Coordinates of C-alpha atoms in Angstrom, one line a residue:
M169 CA 81.8 84.7 65.6
E170 CA 83.2 86.9 63.2
E171 CA 81.2 89.9 64.4
F172 CA 82.9 89.3 67.8
T173 CA 86.2 89.6 66.2
G174 CA 86.8 93.5 66.8
F175 CA 85.4 93.0 70.3
I176 CA 87.6 90.2 71.1
E177 CA 91.0 91.7 69.8
V178 CA 90.1 95.1 71.9
I179 CA 90.0 92.8 74.7
R180 CA 93.2 91.5 73.8
E181 CA 94.5 94.7 73.8
L182 CA 93.7 95.8 77.0
I183 CA 95.5 92.4 78.3
A184 CA 98.3 93.2 77.0
L185 CA 98.4 96.7 78.3
F186 CA 97.6 95.7 81.5
E187 CA 100.9 93.2 81.0
N188 CA 103.0 96.3 80.4
M189 CA 101.1 98.7 83.2
I190 CA 101.8 96.0 86.1
P191 CA 106.0 96.0 86.1
V192 CA 106.0 99.6 85.9
E193 CA 103.1 100.1 88.8
Q194 CA 105.5 97.6 90.4
E195 CA 108.5 99.4 90.0
K196 CA 107.0 102.6 91.5
L197 CA 106.2 100.9 94.2
D198 CA 109.3 99.5 95.1
A199 CA 110.8 102.8 94.4
A200 CA 108.4 104.9 96.8
I201 CA 109.6 102.1 99.4
K202 CA 112.9 103.5 99.1
N203 CA 112.2 106.7 98.5
R204 CA 113.5 106.9 95.4
V205 CA 111.6 109.8 94.2
S206 CA 113.1 110.1 90.6
F207 CA 112.4 106.7 90.1
V208 CA 108.6 107.0 90.9
E209 CA 108.6 110.1 88.8
E210 CA 109.9 108.3 85.7
C211 CA 107.1 105.5 86.6
M212 CA 104.6 108.3 86.4
H213 CA 105.3 109.6 83.1
K214 CA 105.6 106.4 81.8
E215 CA 101.7 105.6 83.5
Q216 CA 100.8 108.9 81.7
A217 CA 101.7 107.2 78.2
F218 CA 99.8 103.9 79.6
I219 CA 97.0 106.0 80.7
L220 CA 96.7 107.4 76.9
Q221 CA 96.9 103.8 75.6
L222 CA 94.4 102.8 77.5
K223 CA 91.6 106.0 77.3
G224 CA 92.4 105.0 73.0
L225 CA 91.4 101.2 73.9
E226 CA 88.3 102.2 76.1
Q227 CA 87.1 104.2 73.2
K228 CA 87.6 101.2 70.6
R229 CA 85.8 98.8 73.4
E230 CA 83.1 101.2 73.5
A231 CA 82.5 101.2 69.9
A232 CA 82.9 97.5 69.2
Q233 CA 80.3 97.0 72.2
R234 CA 78.0 99.5 69.6
R235 CA 78.5 97.5 66.7
L236 CA 77.3 94.4 68.8
N237 CA 74.3 96.6 70.0
M238 CA 75.6 96.2 73.7
E239 CA 77.1 99.3 74.4
N240 CA 75.8 99.8 78.0
N241 CA 76.2 95.8 78.8
T242 CA 79.0 94.6 81.6
F243 CA 81.3 92.0 80.6
R244 CA 79.1 89.4 82.5
Q245 CA 76.1 90.6 80.4
I246 CA 78.0 90.4 77.1
L247 CA 78.8 86.8 78.4
E248 CA 75.3 85.8 78.5
K249 CA 74.0 87.2 75.4
A250 CA 77.0 85.9 73.1
P251 CA 76.8 82.5 71.3
E252 CA 78.4 79.9 73.0
D253 CA 81.2 79.5 70.5
V254 CA 82.2 83.4 71.4
A255 CA 81.1 83.2 75.1
T256 CA 84.2 80.0 75.2
V257 CA 86.7 82.2 73.8
L258 CA 85.7 85.5 75.7
R259 CA 85.3 83.8 79.4
P260 CA 89.1 83.1 79.9
L261 CA 89.6 86.4 78.3
F262 CA 87.3 88.2 80.8
D263 CA 89.2 86.3 83.6
Q264 CA 92.4 87.4 82.6
L265 CA 91.8 91.1 81.7
S266 CA 89.7 91.0 85.8
S267 CA 92.4 89.1 87.5
Q268 CA 95.3 91.8 86.2
V269 CA 93.1 94.7 86.8
Q270 CA 92.5 94.0 90.2
M271 CA 96.7 93.2 90.1
F272 CA 97.2 96.3 88.8
R273 CA 94.8 98.0 91.5
S274 CA 96.2 96.7 94.3
I275 CA 100.0 97.1 93.6
S276 CA 99.0 100.8 92.8
D277 CA 97.1 101.2 95.8
N278 CA 100.0 100.1 97.8
A279 CA 102.1 102.8 95.8
R280 CA 99.4 105.2 96.4
D281 CA 99.6 104.5 100.7
I282 CA 103.4 104.6 100.7
I283 CA 103.7 107.7 98.7
E284 CA 101.1 109.4 100.9
V285 CA 102.6 107.8 104.3
N286 CA 106.5 109.5 102.8
L287 CA 104.7 112.8 102.2
H288 CA 103.3 112.9 105.7
A289 CA 106.5 112.0 106.8
I290 CA 107.8 115.0 105.0
Q291 CA 105.2 117.2 105.7
S292 CA 105.8 116.3 109.5
A293 CA 109.6 117.0 109.3
I294 CA 108.9 120.9 107.7
V295 CA 106.5 121.5 110.4
S296 CA 108.3 120.5 113.1
D297 CA 109.7 123.3 115.5
S298 CA 113.2 121.6 116.1
A299 CA 113.6 121.0 112.4
A300 CA 113.0 124.4 111.5
K301 CA 115.3 126.3 114.1
T302 CA 118.2 124.6 113.4
T303 CA 121.3 125.8 111.7
Y304 CA 124.8 123.8 110.9
S305 CA 127.9 125.2 110.6
A306 CA 130.1 125.0 107.6
T307 CA 131.7 121.7 109.1
G308 CA 127.7 120.4 109.0
K309 CA 127.7 120.2 112.9
K310 CA 124.8 121.7 114.3
K311 CA 124.7 124.7 116.0
D312 CA 122.4 126.7 118.3
D313 CA 121.5 130.1 117.2
P314 CA 120.7 132.1 120.5
D315 CA 119.6 135.3 118.8
G316 CA 116.8 133.4 116.7
K317 CA 118.7 134.7 113.7
H318 CA 118.6 132.3 110.5
F319 CA 120.8 132.6 108.0
T320 CA 118.5 133.7 105.4
S321 CA 117.9 136.9 107.9
R322 CA 121.0 138.5 107.4
S323 CA 121.7 140.9 104.7
V324 CA 123.5 140.8 101.8

């Protein structure tokens, strides 16, 4: 059991990291749905810090697996090879980690889809001829430009 202590600790740290990442990802999804770009951007900055932590934990996990001579093994393979007392500790941890990773991926995929839809809507609005040729008066009313000149085309 002692030889697995470092590995078990890394798995617990991964679980804790995903527990922190999921609410941020949910916040990003909610902000994307509400078209709150600054909140999406803020969440993405937080995610960058989480990604760095995740990379560090992945390196620790790989090192722990190397020490166990199981460096290329999946979690299922580790469970099969681990002593029964270790497997009874690892199994619920692996299940919890797997569940959190799936939840994170689901929320992340939804957020990405919403952001892509929003970007498509923005691109469509930019490309649209009617939106590109419309100008407004100082009072904010649409005005037709019979000359086809845009306010940016005048000399300063």
